[in-house]
mmCIF file of C-alpha atoms in Angstrom:
data_model
loop_
_atom_site.group_PDB
_atom_site.id
_atom_site.type_symbol
_atom_site.label_atom_id
_atom_site.label_comp_id
_atom_site.label_asym_id
_atom_site.label_seq_id
_atom_site.Cartn_x
_atom_site.Cartn_y
_atom_site.Cartn_z
ATOM 1 C CA UNK B 1 7.660 -21.013 3.012
ATOM 2 C CA UNK B 2 9.779 -19.240 5.756
ATOM 3 C CA UNK B 3 11.273 -15.645 4.151
ATOM 4 C CA UNK B 4 13.694 -13.394 6.393
ATOM 5 C CA UNK B 5 13.049 -9.840 7.003
ATOM 6 C CA UNK B 6 16.145 -8.852 4.831
ATOM 7 C CA UNK B 7 15.666 -10.973 2.157
ATOM 8 C CA UNK B 8 12.027 -11.358 1.824
ATOM 9 C CA UNK B 9 10.573 -10.140 -1.732
ATOM 10 C CA UNK B 10 14.270 -7.626 -2.679
ATOM 11 C CA UNK B 11 16.154 -8.263 -5.647
ATOM 12 C CA UNK B 12 14.140 -11.511 -7.141
ATOM 13 C CA UNK B 13 10.808 -10.350 -5.626
ATOM 14 C CA UNK B 14 7.953 -9.316 -8.647
ATOM 15 C CA UNK B 15 7.123 -5.437 -8.647
ATOM 16 C CA UNK B 16 9.580 -4.710 -5.718
ATOM 17 C CA UNK B 17 9.667 -1.271 -4.254
ATOM 18 C CA UNK B 18 13.032 0.981 -5.315
ATOM 19 C CA UNK B 19 14.073 3.406 -2.430
ATOM 20 C CA UNK B 20 16.659 5.989 -1.475
ATOM 21 C CA UNK B 21 18.722 5.129 1.869
ATOM 22 C CA UNK B 22 17.126 7.023 4.653
ATOM 23 C CA UNK B 23 20.845 8.230 6.005
ATOM 24 C CA UNK B 24 20.247 10.221 9.090
ATOM 25 C CA UNK B 25 23.988 10.657 9.520
ATOM 26 C CA UNK B 26 25.016 7.010 9.378
ATOM 27 C CA UNK B 27 28.811 6.507 8.932
ATOM 28 C CA UNK B 28 29.984 4.008 6.231
ATOM 29 C CA UNK B 29 32.494 0.958 7.394
ATOM 30 C CA UNK B 30 35.379 3.330 6.587
ATOM 31 C CA UNK B 31 34.494 6.091 8.449
ATOM 32 C CA UNK B 32 33.433 8.457 5.428
ATOM 33 C CA UNK B 33 30.295 9.832 5.463
ATOM 34 C CA UNK B 34 27.117 7.775 3.679
ATOM 35 C CA UNK B 35 26.100 9.143 0.203
ATOM 36 C CA UNK B 36 22.791 11.726 0.702
ATOM 37 C CA UNK B 37 21.274 9.380 -1.821
ATOM 38 C CA UNK B 38 21.680 5.823 -2.494
ATOM 39 C CA UNK B 39 24.161 6.119 -6.318
ATOM 40 C CA UNK B 40 22.296 3.919 -8.849
ATOM 41 C CA UNK B 41 19.084 5.922 -7.857
ATOM 42 C CA UNK B 42 21.220 9.187 -9.092
ATOM 43 C CA UNK B 43 22.686 7.627 -11.723
ATOM 44 C CA UNK B 44 19.167 6.217 -12.777
ATOM 45 C CA UNK B 45 17.630 9.686 -12.576
ATOM 46 C CA UNK B 46 20.514 11.578 -14.639
ATOM 47 C CA UNK B 47 19.799 8.869 -17.262
ATOM 48 C CA UNK B 48 16.204 9.662 -16.993
ATOM 49 C CA UNK B 49 16.212 13.592 -17.284
ATOM 50 C CA UNK B 50 19.796 13.804 -19.705
ATOM 51 C CA UNK B 51 21.735 15.736 -16.966
ATOM 52 C CA UNK B 52 24.860 14.890 -14.991
ATOM 53 C CA UNK B 53 24.956 13.226 -12.027
ATOM 54 C CA UNK B 54 26.164 16.300 -9.615
ATOM 55 C CA UNK B 55 22.613 17.303 -11.629
ATOM 56 C CA UNK B 56 20.871 14.884 -10.835
ATOM 57 C CA UNK B 57 21.987 15.041 -6.878
ATOM 58 C CA UNK B 58 21.165 18.930 -6.680
ATOM 59 C CA UNK B 59 17.370 18.251 -8.366
ATOM 60 C CA UNK B 60 16.874 15.970 -4.916
ATOM 61 C CA UNK B 61 18.273 18.058 -2.726
ATOM 62 C CA UNK B 62 16.157 21.022 -3.977
ATOM 63 C CA UNK B 63 13.413 18.880 -4.536
ATOM 64 C CA UNK B 64 13.540 17.942 -0.883
ATOM 65 C CA UNK B 65 14.108 21.580 0.220
ATOM 66 C CA UNK B 66 11.276 22.999 -1.617
ATOM 67 C CA UNK B 67 8.832 20.400 -0.517
ATOM 68 C CA UNK B 68 9.979 20.823 3.234
ATOM 69 C CA UNK B 69 9.571 24.773 2.757
ATOM 70 C CA UNK B 70 5.637 23.622 1.320
ATOM 71 C CA UNK B 71 4.725 21.812 4.768
ATOM 72 C CA UNK B 72 6.200 24.125 6.582
ATOM 73 C CA UNK B 73 4.072 26.830 5.525
ATOM 74 C CA UNK B 74 0.833 24.762 5.384
ATOM 75 C CA UNK B 75 2.305 24.659 9.576
ATOM 76 C CA UNK B 76 1.935 28.261 9.624
ATOM 77 C CA UNK B 77 -1.536 28.404 8.434
ATOM 78 C CA UNK B 78 -0.632 30.302 4.848
ATOM 79 C CA UNK B 79 -3.302 28.577 2.347
ATOM 80 C CA UNK B 80 -1.732 26.988 -0.707
ATOM 81 C CA UNK B 81 -4.261 25.644 -3.546
ATOM 82 C CA UNK B 82 -2.192 22.779 -5.224
ATOM 83 C CA UNK B 83 1.581 22.972 -5.887
ATOM 84 C CA UNK B 84 3.998 21.185 -8.724
ATOM 85 C CA UNK B 85 7.204 21.404 -9.995
ATOM 86 C CA UNK B 86 8.314 22.263 -13.364
ATOM 87 C CA UNK B 87 10.440 20.793 -16.069
ATOM 88 C CA UNK B 88 13.682 22.594 -13.896
ATOM 89 C CA UNK B 89 12.516 21.048 -11.067
ATOM 90 C CA UNK B 90 10.838 24.795 -9.502
ATOM 91 C CA UNK B 91 8.249 24.677 -7.564
ATOM 92 C CA UNK B 92 5.131 26.931 -7.981
ATOM 93 C CA UNK B 93 2.310 26.938 -5.188
ATOM 94 C CA UNK B 94 -1.106 27.575 -6.066
ATOM 95 C CA UNK B 95 -2.698 30.279 -3.967
ATOM 96 C CA UNK B 96 -5.881 32.584 -3.043
ATOM 97 C CA UNK B 97 -5.005 35.884 -3.176
ATOM 98 C CA UNK B 98 -2.079 38.426 -3.464
ATOM 99 C CA UNK B 99 -1.496 38.504 -0.165
ATOM 100 C CA UNK B 100 -1.062 35.024 0.323
ATOM 101 C CA UNK B 101 1.455 34.409 -2.661
ATOM 102 C CA UNK B 102 3.378 37.520 -0.757
ATOM 103 C CA UNK B 103 3.487 35.145 1.801
ATOM 104 C CA UNK B 104 4.551 32.428 0.403
ATOM 105 C CA UNK B 105 7.387 34.346 -2.181
ATOM 106 C CA UNK B 106 9.585 35.235 1.033
ATOM 107 C CA UNK B 107 9.146 31.761 2.187
ATOM 108 C CA UNK B 108 11.718 31.001 -0.670
ATOM 109 C CA UNK B 109 8.907 29.820 -2.942
ATOM 110 C CA UNK B 110 7.665 30.455 -6.276
ATOM 111 C CA UNK B 111 3.890 31.549 -6.289
ATOM 112 C CA UNK B 112 0.759 32.009 -8.277
ATOM 113 C CA UNK B 113 -2.958 33.224 -8.185
ATOM 114 C CA UNK B 114 -4.583 30.798 -10.916
ATOM 115 C CA UNK B 115 -7.603 31.496 -12.830
ATOM 116 C CA UNK B 116 -8.977 28.421 -11.571
ATOM 117 C CA UNK B 117 -6.853 26.559 -8.934
ATOM 118 C CA UNK B 118 -6.847 23.178 -7.438
ATOM 119 C CA UNK B 119 -10.276 23.412 -5.835
ATOM 120 C CA UNK B 120 -12.298 24.839 -8.528
ATOM 121 C CA UNK B 121 -10.853 22.233 -11.055
ATOM 122 C CA UNK B 122 -11.187 19.299 -8.845
ATOM 123 C CA UNK B 123 -15.204 20.012 -8.559
ATOM 124 C CA UNK B 124 -15.358 20.144 -12.191
ATOM 125 C CA UNK B 125 -13.720 16.817 -12.120
ATOM 126 C CA UNK B 126 -15.588 15.364 -9.849
ATOM 127 C CA UNK B 127 -19.102 15.775 -12.154
ATOM 128 C CA UNK B 128 -17.231 14.122 -15.000
ATOM 129 C CA UNK B 129 -16.774 11.199 -12.579
ATOM 130 C CA UNK B 130 -20.589 11.149 -11.684
ATOM 131 C CA UNK B 131 -21.285 11.471 -15.232
ATOM 132 C CA UNK B 132 -18.963 8.315 -16.051
ATOM 133 C CA UNK B 133 -20.396 6.716 -13.256
ATOM 134 C CA UNK B 134 -23.483 6.110 -15.023
ATOM 135 C CA UNK B 135 -22.487 5.186 -18.566
ATOM 136 C CA UNK B 136 -18.537 4.441 -18.930
ATOM 137 C CA UNK B 137 -17.284 6.847 -21.581
ATOM 138 C CA UNK B 138 -15.238 4.286 -23.838
ATOM 139 C CA UNK B 139 -12.874 5.542 -25.805
ATOM 140 C CA UNK B 140 -12.196 8.658 -23.454
ATOM 141 C CA UNK B 141 -9.073 7.060 -21.696
ATOM 142 C CA UNK B 142 -8.561 10.237 -18.750
ATOM 143 C CA UNK B 143 -9.337 12.869 -17.066
ATOM 144 C CA UNK B 144 -7.446 14.640 -14.293
ATOM 145 C CA UNK B 145 -6.812 17.659 -13.142
ATOM 146 C CA UNK B 146 -3.084 19.188 -14.212
ATOM 147 C CA UNK B 147 -2.139 21.822 -12.221
ATOM 148 C CA UNK B 148 0.544 23.071 -14.345
ATOM 149 C CA UNK B 149 -2.200 23.578 -16.868
ATOM 150 C CA UNK B 150 -4.873 25.116 -15.175
ATOM 151 C CA UNK B 151 -6.900 22.878 -16.804
ATOM 152 C CA UNK B 152 -8.890 19.359 -16.034
ATOM 153 C CA UNK B 153 -7.132 17.592 -18.768
ATOM 154 C CA UNK B 154 -9.018 14.949 -20.848
ATOM 155 C CA UNK B 155 -7.468 12.267 -23.043
ATOM 156 C CA UNK B 156 -8.961 11.276 -25.824
ATOM 157 C CA UNK B 157 -8.621 7.916 -28.024
ATOM 158 C CA UNK B 158 -12.027 7.897 -29.752
ATOM 159 C CA UNK B 159 -14.807 9.796 -30.056
ATOM 160 C CA UNK B 160 -17.362 7.502 -31.842
ATOM 161 C CA UNK B 161 -19.280 6.703 -29.114
ATOM 162 C CA UNK B 162 -22.579 7.553 -28.113
ATOM 163 C CA UNK B 163 -21.097 7.823 -24.177
ATOM 164 C CA UNK B 164 -17.792 9.273 -25.465
ATOM 165 C CA UNK B 165 -20.157 11.693 -27.248
ATOM 166 C CA UNK B 166 -21.951 13.111 -24.430
ATOM 167 C CA UNK B 167 -19.423 12.947 -22.071
ATOM 168 C CA UNK B 168 -16.722 15.474 -24.024
ATOM 169 C CA UNK B 169 -20.276 17.490 -25.009
ATOM 170 C CA UNK B 170 -20.862 17.816 -20.847
ATOM 171 C CA UNK B 171 -17.044 18.697 -20.721
ATOM 172 C CA UNK B 172 -17.049 21.474 -23.402
ATOM 173 C CA UNK B 173 -19.333 22.828 -21.339
ATOM 174 C CA UNK B 174 -16.641 24.133 -18.923
ATOM 175 C CA UNK B 175 -15.140 26.379 -21.472
ATOM 176 C CA UNK B 176 -11.105 26.655 -21.374
ATOM 177 C CA UNK B 177 -11.700 24.980 -17.642
ATOM 178 C CA UNK B 178 -11.309 21.744 -20.109
ATOM 179 C CA UNK B 179 -8.554 20.615 -22.240
ATOM 180 C CA UNK B 180 -9.377 17.540 -24.576
ATOM 181 C CA UNK B 181 -6.309 15.847 -25.692
ATOM 182 C CA UNK B 182 -6.759 13.434 -28.391
ATOM 183 C CA UNK B 183 -4.953 10.583 -29.960
ATOM 184 C CA UNK B 184 -4.572 8.664 -26.822
ATOM 185 C CA UNK B 185 -4.089 4.745 -26.836
ATOM 186 C CA UNK B 186 -6.882 2.915 -24.684
ATOM 187 C CA UNK B 187 -5.546 1.930 -21.334
ATOM 188 C CA UNK B 188 -5.405 -1.623 -19.408
ATOM 189 C CA UNK B 189 -4.401 -2.425 -16.196
ATOM 190 C CA UNK B 190 -1.227 -4.288 -16.393
ATOM 191 C CA UNK B 191 -2.098 -7.878 -15.230
ATOM 192 C CA UNK B 192 -1.032 -10.790 -17.554
ATOM 193 C CA UNK B 193 -0.208 -14.843 -17.827
ATOM 194 C CA UNK B 194 3.242 -15.177 -17.627
ATOM 195 C CA UNK B 195 4.515 -18.641 -17.154
ATOM 196 C CA UNK B 196 7.531 -18.311 -14.097
ATOM 197 C CA UNK B 197 5.945 -15.055 -12.936
ATOM 198 C CA UNK B 198 6.993 -13.787 -9.861
ATOM 199 C CA UNK B 199 3.781 -13.370 -7.676
ATOM 200 C CA UNK B 200 1.140 -15.451 -9.460
ATOM 201 C CA UNK B 201 -2.487 -15.911 -8.833
ATOM 202 C CA UNK B 202 -4.774 -18.519 -10.588
ATOM 203 C CA UNK B 203 -2.447 -17.936 -14.122
ATOM 204 C CA UNK B 204 -1.873 -14.586 -13.790
ATOM 205 C CA UNK B 205 1.070 -12.342 -12.856
ATOM 206 C CA UNK B 206 1.274 -8.908 -10.943
ATOM 207 C CA UNK B 207 4.299 -7.506 -9.234
ATOM 208 C CA UNK B 208 4.616 -7.549 -5.454
ATOM 209 C CA UNK B 209 3.791 -3.446 -3.219
ATOM 210 C CA UNK B 210 4.220 -3.314 0.154
ATOM 211 C CA UNK B 211 4.478 -4.338 3.364
ATOM 212 C CA UNK B 212 2.112 -2.343 6.055
ATOM 213 C CA UNK B 213 0.360 -3.833 9.684
ATOM 214 C CA UNK B 214 -2.892 -2.573 10.955
ATOM 215 C CA UNK B 215 -2.842 -1.516 14.824
ATOM 216 C CA UNK B 216 -3.156 -4.652 16.017
ATOM 217 C CA UNK B 217 0.231 -5.953 14.255
ATOM 218 C CA UNK B 218 -0.945 -7.833 11.385
ATOM 219 C CA UNK B 219 1.013 -7.311 8.622
ATOM 220 C CA UNK B 220 -0.863 -6.681 4.919
ATOM 221 C CA UNK B 221 0.905 -6.252 1.523
ATOM 222 C CA UNK B 222 -1.108 -3.582 -0.237
ATOM 223 C CA UNK B 223 -1.254 -3.250 -4.186
ATOM 224 C CA UNK B 224 -3.602 -2.760 -6.909
ATOM 225 C CA UNK B 225 -6.859 -3.688 -6.277
ATOM 226 C CA UNK B 226 -7.576 -5.433 -9.507
ATOM 227 C CA UNK B 227 -4.436 -7.529 -8.839
ATOM 228 C CA UNK B 228 -6.881 -9.231 -6.047
ATOM 229 C CA UNK B 229 -10.395 -8.804 -7.671
ATOM 230 C CA UNK B 230 -11.617 -12.259 -6.824
ATOM 231 C CA UNK B 231 -9.300 -12.247 -3.479
ATOM 232 C CA UNK B 232 -6.856 -15.277 -5.087
ATOM 233 C CA UNK B 233 -4.421 -16.864 -2.907
ATOM 234 C CA UNK B 234 -0.618 -14.993 -4.041
ATOM 235 C CA UNK B 235 2.319 -17.299 -4.620
ATOM 236 C CA UNK B 236 5.722 -15.881 -4.477
ATOM 237 C CA UNK B 237 8.257 -18.575 -6.523
ATOM 238 C CA UNK B 238 4.964 -21.013 -6.859
ATOM 239 C CA UNK B 239 4.854 -21.362 -3.028
ATOM 240 C CA UNK B 240 1.662 -19.403 -1.238
ATOM 241 C CA UNK B 241 2.689 -16.237 1.026
ATOM 242 C CA UNK B 242 -0.700 -14.447 1.101
ATOM 243 C CA UNK B 243 -4.487 -14.182 0.307
ATOM 244 C CA UNK B 244 -5.926 -11.141 -0.710
ATOM 245 C CA UNK B 245 -8.974 -9.896 1.622
ATOM 246 C CA UNK B 246 -10.077 -6.722 0.506
ATOM 247 C CA UNK B 247 -10.177 -5.001 -2.957
ATOM 248 C CA UNK B 248 -11.965 -1.834 -4.378
ATOM 249 C CA UNK B 249 -11.504 -2.930 -8.133
ATOM 250 C CA UNK B 250 -14.714 -4.811 -10.260
ATOM 251 C CA UNK B 251 -14.350 -5.383 -14.009
ATOM 252 C CA UNK B 252 -17.469 -2.877 -15.110
ATOM 253 C CA UNK B 253 -17.974 -0.922 -12.349
ATOM 254 C CA UNK B 254 -16.394 2.577 -11.188
ATOM 255 C CA UNK B 255 -13.556 1.317 -8.827
ATOM 256 C CA UNK B 256 -10.327 2.175 -7.574
ATOM 257 C CA UNK B 257 -7.427 0.308 -7.828
ATOM 258 C CA UNK B 258 -6.471 -0.644 -4.408
ATOM 259 C CA UNK B 259 -6.596 -3.827 -2.684
ATOM 260 C CA UNK B 260 -4.728 -5.654 0.388
ATOM 261 C CA UNK B 261 -3.303 -9.215 1.215
ATOM 262 C CA UNK B 262 -3.107 -10.904 4.708
ATOM 263 C CA UNK B 263 0.166 -12.062 4.571
ATOM 264 C CA UNK B 264 0.779 -15.528 5.973
ATOM 265 C CA UNK B 265 2.490 -16.513 9.435
ATOM 266 C CA UNK B 266 6.481 -16.678 8.934
ATOM 267 C CA UNK B 267 6.580 -14.725 5.802
ATOM 268 C CA UNK B 268 6.941 -11.354 5.673
ATOM 269 C CA UNK B 269 8.009 -8.133 2.738
ATOM 270 C CA UNK B 270 10.791 -6.795 2.899
ATOM 271 C CA UNK B 271 11.496 -3.394 3.894
ATOM 272 C CA UNK B 272 14.512 -3.072 2.118
ATOM 273 C CA UNK B 273 14.031 -3.812 -1.299
ATOM 274 C CA UNK B 274 16.180 -4.612 -4.945
ATOM 275 C CA UNK B 275 17.221 -2.366 -7.597
ATOM 276 C CA UNK B 276 16.795 -5.265 -10.242
ATOM 277 C CA UNK B 277 20.406 -5.899 -10.198
ATOM 278 C CA UNK B 278 21.964 -2.601 -10.105
ATOM 279 C CA UNK B 279 23.061 -2.996 -6.300
ATOM 280 C CA UNK B 280 22.717 -3.952 -2.807
ATOM 281 C CA UNK B 281 19.126 -3.363 -1.622
ATOM 282 C CA UNK B 282 18.113 0.128 0.055
ATOM 283 C CA UNK B 283 15.620 1.242 2.509
ATOM 284 C CA UNK B 284 12.022 2.561 2.337
ATOM 285 C CA UNK B 285 11.650 6.184 5.350
ATOM 286 C CA UNK B 286 7.986 6.973 4.756
ATOM 287 C CA UNK B 287 4.737 7.376 2.390
ATOM 288 C CA UNK B 288 5.137 11.167 2.232
ATOM 289 C CA UNK B 289 3.473 12.086 -1.499
ATOM 290 C CA UNK B 290 5.540 14.263 -3.830
ATOM 291 C CA UNK B 291 4.438 17.357 -5.294
ATOM 292 C CA UNK B 292 3.223 17.194 -9.350
ATOM 293 C CA UNK B 293 6.262 17.391 -11.583
ATOM 294 C CA UNK B 294 8.785 15.417 -8.827
ATOM 295 C CA UNK B 295 11.126 12.847 -10.463
ATOM 296 C CA UNK B 296 10.215 9.123 -9.332
ATOM 297 C CA UNK B 297 10.862 5.730 -9.999
ATOM 298 C CA UNK B 298 9.129 2.167 -10.254
ATOM 299 C CA UNK B 299 10.259 -1.322 -9.429
ATOM 300 C CA UNK B 300 8.311 -4.434 -11.892
ATOM 301 C CA UNK B 301 8.876 -7.403 -12.475
ATOM 302 C CA UNK B 302 8.151 -7.289 -16.438
ATOM 303 C CA UNK B 303 10.416 -3.980 -16.756
ATOM 304 C CA UNK B 304 12.678 -3.426 -13.504
ATOM 305 C CA UNK B 305 14.187 0.216 -12.567
ATOM 306 C CA UNK B 306 12.556 3.097 -15.352
ATOM 307 C CA UNK B 307 12.199 6.806 -13.890
ATOM 308 C CA UNK B 308 10.169 9.466 -14.826
ATOM 309 C CA UNK B 309 8.339 12.417 -13.208
ATOM 310 C CA UNK B 310 4.925 12.856 -11.305
ATOM 311 C CA UNK B 311 2.062 13.853 -13.638
ATOM 312 C CA UNK B 312 -1.265 14.728 -12.007
ATOM 313 C CA UNK B 313 -2.986 13.296 -9.041
ATOM 314 C CA UNK B 314 -7.040 12.138 -8.603
ATOM 315 C CA UNK B 315 -6.578 11.571 -12.743
ATOM 316 C CA UNK B 316 -9.730 9.062 -13.838
ATOM 317 C CA UNK B 317 -9.097 6.645 -16.220
ATOM 318 C CA UNK B 318 -10.936 4.248 -18.440
ATOM 319 C CA UNK B 319 -9.380 0.793 -18.582
ATOM 320 C CA UNK B 320 -10.536 -1.648 -21.294
ATOM 321 C CA UNK B 321 -10.732 -5.254 -21.124
ATOM 322 C CA UNK B 322 -8.233 -6.978 -23.401
ATOM 323 C CA UNK B 323 -10.177 -10.339 -22.560
ATOM 324 C CA UNK B 324 -13.673 -9.187 -24.029
ATOM 325 C CA UNK B 325 -15.043 -7.677 -20.981
ATOM 326 C CA UNK B 326 -16.252 -4.407 -19.823
ATOM 327 C CA UNK B 327 -14.172 -1.136 -19.346
ATOM 328 C CA UNK B 328 -13.642 -0.068 -15.974
ATOM 329 C CA UNK B 329 -13.968 3.473 -14.587
ATOM 330 C CA UNK B 330 -11.215 3.963 -12.136
ATOM 331 C CA UNK B 331 -10.727 7.015 -9.884
ATOM 332 C CA UNK B 332 -8.586 8.269 -7.590
ATOM 333 C CA UNK B 333 -5.074 7.299 -9.488
ATOM 334 C CA UNK B 334 -2.201 9.341 -10.137
ATOM 335 C CA UNK B 335 -0.033 9.524 -13.950
ATOM 336 C CA UNK B 336 3.553 9.922 -14.162
ATOM 337 C CA UNK B 337 5.683 9.789 -17.306
ATOM 338 C CA UNK B 338 7.150 6.511 -15.944
ATOM 339 C CA UNK B 339 7.306 3.639 -18.619
ATOM 340 C CA UNK B 340 5.538 0.241 -17.949
ATOM 341 C CA UNK B 341 4.538 -3.278 -19.575
ATOM 342 C CA UNK B 342 2.108 -5.498 -18.678
ATOM 343 C CA UNK B 343 2.912 -7.810 -15.590
ATOM 344 C CA UNK B 344 4.017 -4.253 -13.847
ATOM 345 C CA UNK B 345 0.905 -4.042 -11.917
ATOM 346 C CA UNK B 346 1.049 -3.648 -8.053
ATOM 347 C CA UNK B 347 4.703 -2.729 -7.951
ATOM 348 C CA UNK B 348 6.103 0.308 -6.430
ATOM 349 C CA UNK B 349 6.893 3.560 -7.452
ATOM 350 C CA UNK B 350 9.473 5.935 -5.223
ATOM 351 C CA UNK B 351 11.010 9.521 -4.786
ATOM 352 C CA UNK B 352 13.812 10.098 -2.712
ATOM 353 C CA UNK B 353 12.963 7.997 -0.377
ATOM 354 C CA UNK B 354 9.373 8.173 0.167
ATOM 355 C CA UNK B 355 7.711 5.605 -1.031
ATOM 356 C CA UNK B 356 4.340 6.768 -3.531
ATOM 357 C CA UNK B 357 2.579 4.278 -4.829
ATOM 358 C CA UNK B 358 1.383 1.195 -6.865
ATOM 359 C CA UNK B 359 1.170 0.355 -10.805
ATOM 360 C CA UNK B 360 -1.987 0.438 -11.783
ATOM 361 C CA UNK B 361 -1.937 0.441 -15.687
ATOM 362 C CA UNK B 362 -0.783 2.300 -18.492
ATOM 363 C CA UNK B 363 -1.618 2.340 -22.631
ATOM 364 C CA UNK B 364 -1.912 -0.968 -24.460
ATOM 365 C CA UNK B 365 1.470 -1.950 -26.563
ATOM 366 C CA UNK B 366 4.172 -0.342 -24.470
ATOM 367 C CA UNK B 367 7.085 -0.694 -25.220
ATOM 368 C CA UNK B 368 9.749 0.291 -22.249
ATOM 369 C CA UNK B 369 12.681 0.240 -24.402
ATOM 370 C CA UNK B 370 16.449 1.570 -23.223
ATOM 371 C CA UNK B 371 15.861 0.370 -19.523
ATOM 372 C CA UNK B 372 15.728 2.997 -16.654
ATOM 373 C CA UNK B 373 15.527 6.020 -19.347
ATOM 374 C CA UNK B 374 12.383 4.563 -21.436
ATOM 375 C CA UNK B 375 10.498 7.054 -22.373
ATOM 376 C CA UNK B 376 6.416 6.017 -21.692
ATOM 377 C CA UNK B 377 3.426 6.928 -19.470
ATOM 378 C CA UNK B 378 1.250 4.859 -16.493
ATOM 379 C CA UNK B 379 -0.903 5.316 -13.766
ATOM 380 C CA UNK B 380 0.130 4.734 -10.232
ATOM 381 C CA UNK B 381 -2.217 4.114 -6.648
ATOM 382 C CA UNK B 382 -1.405 6.741 -4.591
ATOM 383 C CA UNK B 383 -0.125 4.669 -1.568
ATOM 384 C CA UNK B 384 -1.388 7.149 0.980
ATOM 385 C CA UNK B 385 -4.750 6.813 -0.037
ATOM 386 C CA UNK B 386 -4.776 3.218 0.414
ATOM 387 C CA UNK B 387 -2.765 3.254 3.847
ATOM 388 C CA UNK B 388 -5.248 5.527 5.108
ATOM 389 C CA UNK B 389 -8.572 3.215 3.232
ATOM 390 C CA UNK B 390 -7.744 0.483 4.915
ATOM 391 C CA UNK B 391 -5.999 1.332 8.387
ATOM 392 C CA UNK B 392 -2.811 0.418 7.918
ATOM 393 C CA UNK B 393 0.769 2.039 8.362
ATOM 394 C CA UNK B 394 3.877 1.270 5.911
ATOM 395 C CA UNK B 395 6.281 -0.703 7.074
ATOM 396 C CA UNK B 396 9.567 1.378 6.947
ATOM 397 C CA UNK B 397 13.348 0.898 7.608
#
């Protein structure tokens, strides 16, 4: 199957990446300056946040400007211990001293000296990961660093099992550094049997993610690891286009939900991707990680285009296998308020014009209603981690 670079895996493809065009001074055909952001992205974000389109565009401008200042701080050697956006879109930077906080404030950002901070919370979370690796804490849905609350947040579905009790007892030893939230739904990876699917393998379905290449120019698809657990042949429109080569996901084992597939000669994954009927294809310009609280959208074959915000990074979850298999602990994910459903796995997250990651999973039985502004939650595998691990470079437009 020959698929041109211009059209392969765009509007009709499963789980294609959503993006904002990088305009860089480009001119529209009528001579007017091209918009800074894809209009459909602005409308989607406005609907998701419940604000006007002008306010949504200002939010994206402010978000980019603040993250650029943060990057400048790092280059100038000013230490930061994590950063996050609040609900109003203001970036707060963690620092380790009043002197460092003053430098951050002079750069035009909000600073705080937290009681713990990202590094200390990361160490606590790592100890909980070690405990979970020895015994899967079935009933504990997820645990991860929440910078805004300065805690490791543990979400619990059920604490009746002995492994969950032991996990929570260990978490309780850290006192106020750990926050337990109860009443969460079980989580599952979101690959489901689906007739007439987009990206199919062995009777299952996932969503197409990102194209990337290695140092020799070999082309790969970067996707969720559980989509390619058995290293299957992948098909698009019932025709083979790739074969999985590596995955870090294994049912019942401590896993990371990233994997890659070698794309067959003559095929390609487009760098301009579709908006599920909302507009013409848009371009991806990079994979710079967005801070917690940043606005983002995702594209997946089941729910299309849905938007929300980044939650936390370095989150671990317990996935329950709906087919009766063992539970699986997955580490290294990011959480979000983006709504997803089964079959969205592997689909792409985008913030501004920067690719962020691939859908990993979400609550069982979650239904995304209301289109773009559907309320919900999901977890995604950060793209930058996958690219780094496999030594790949994202294909950009």
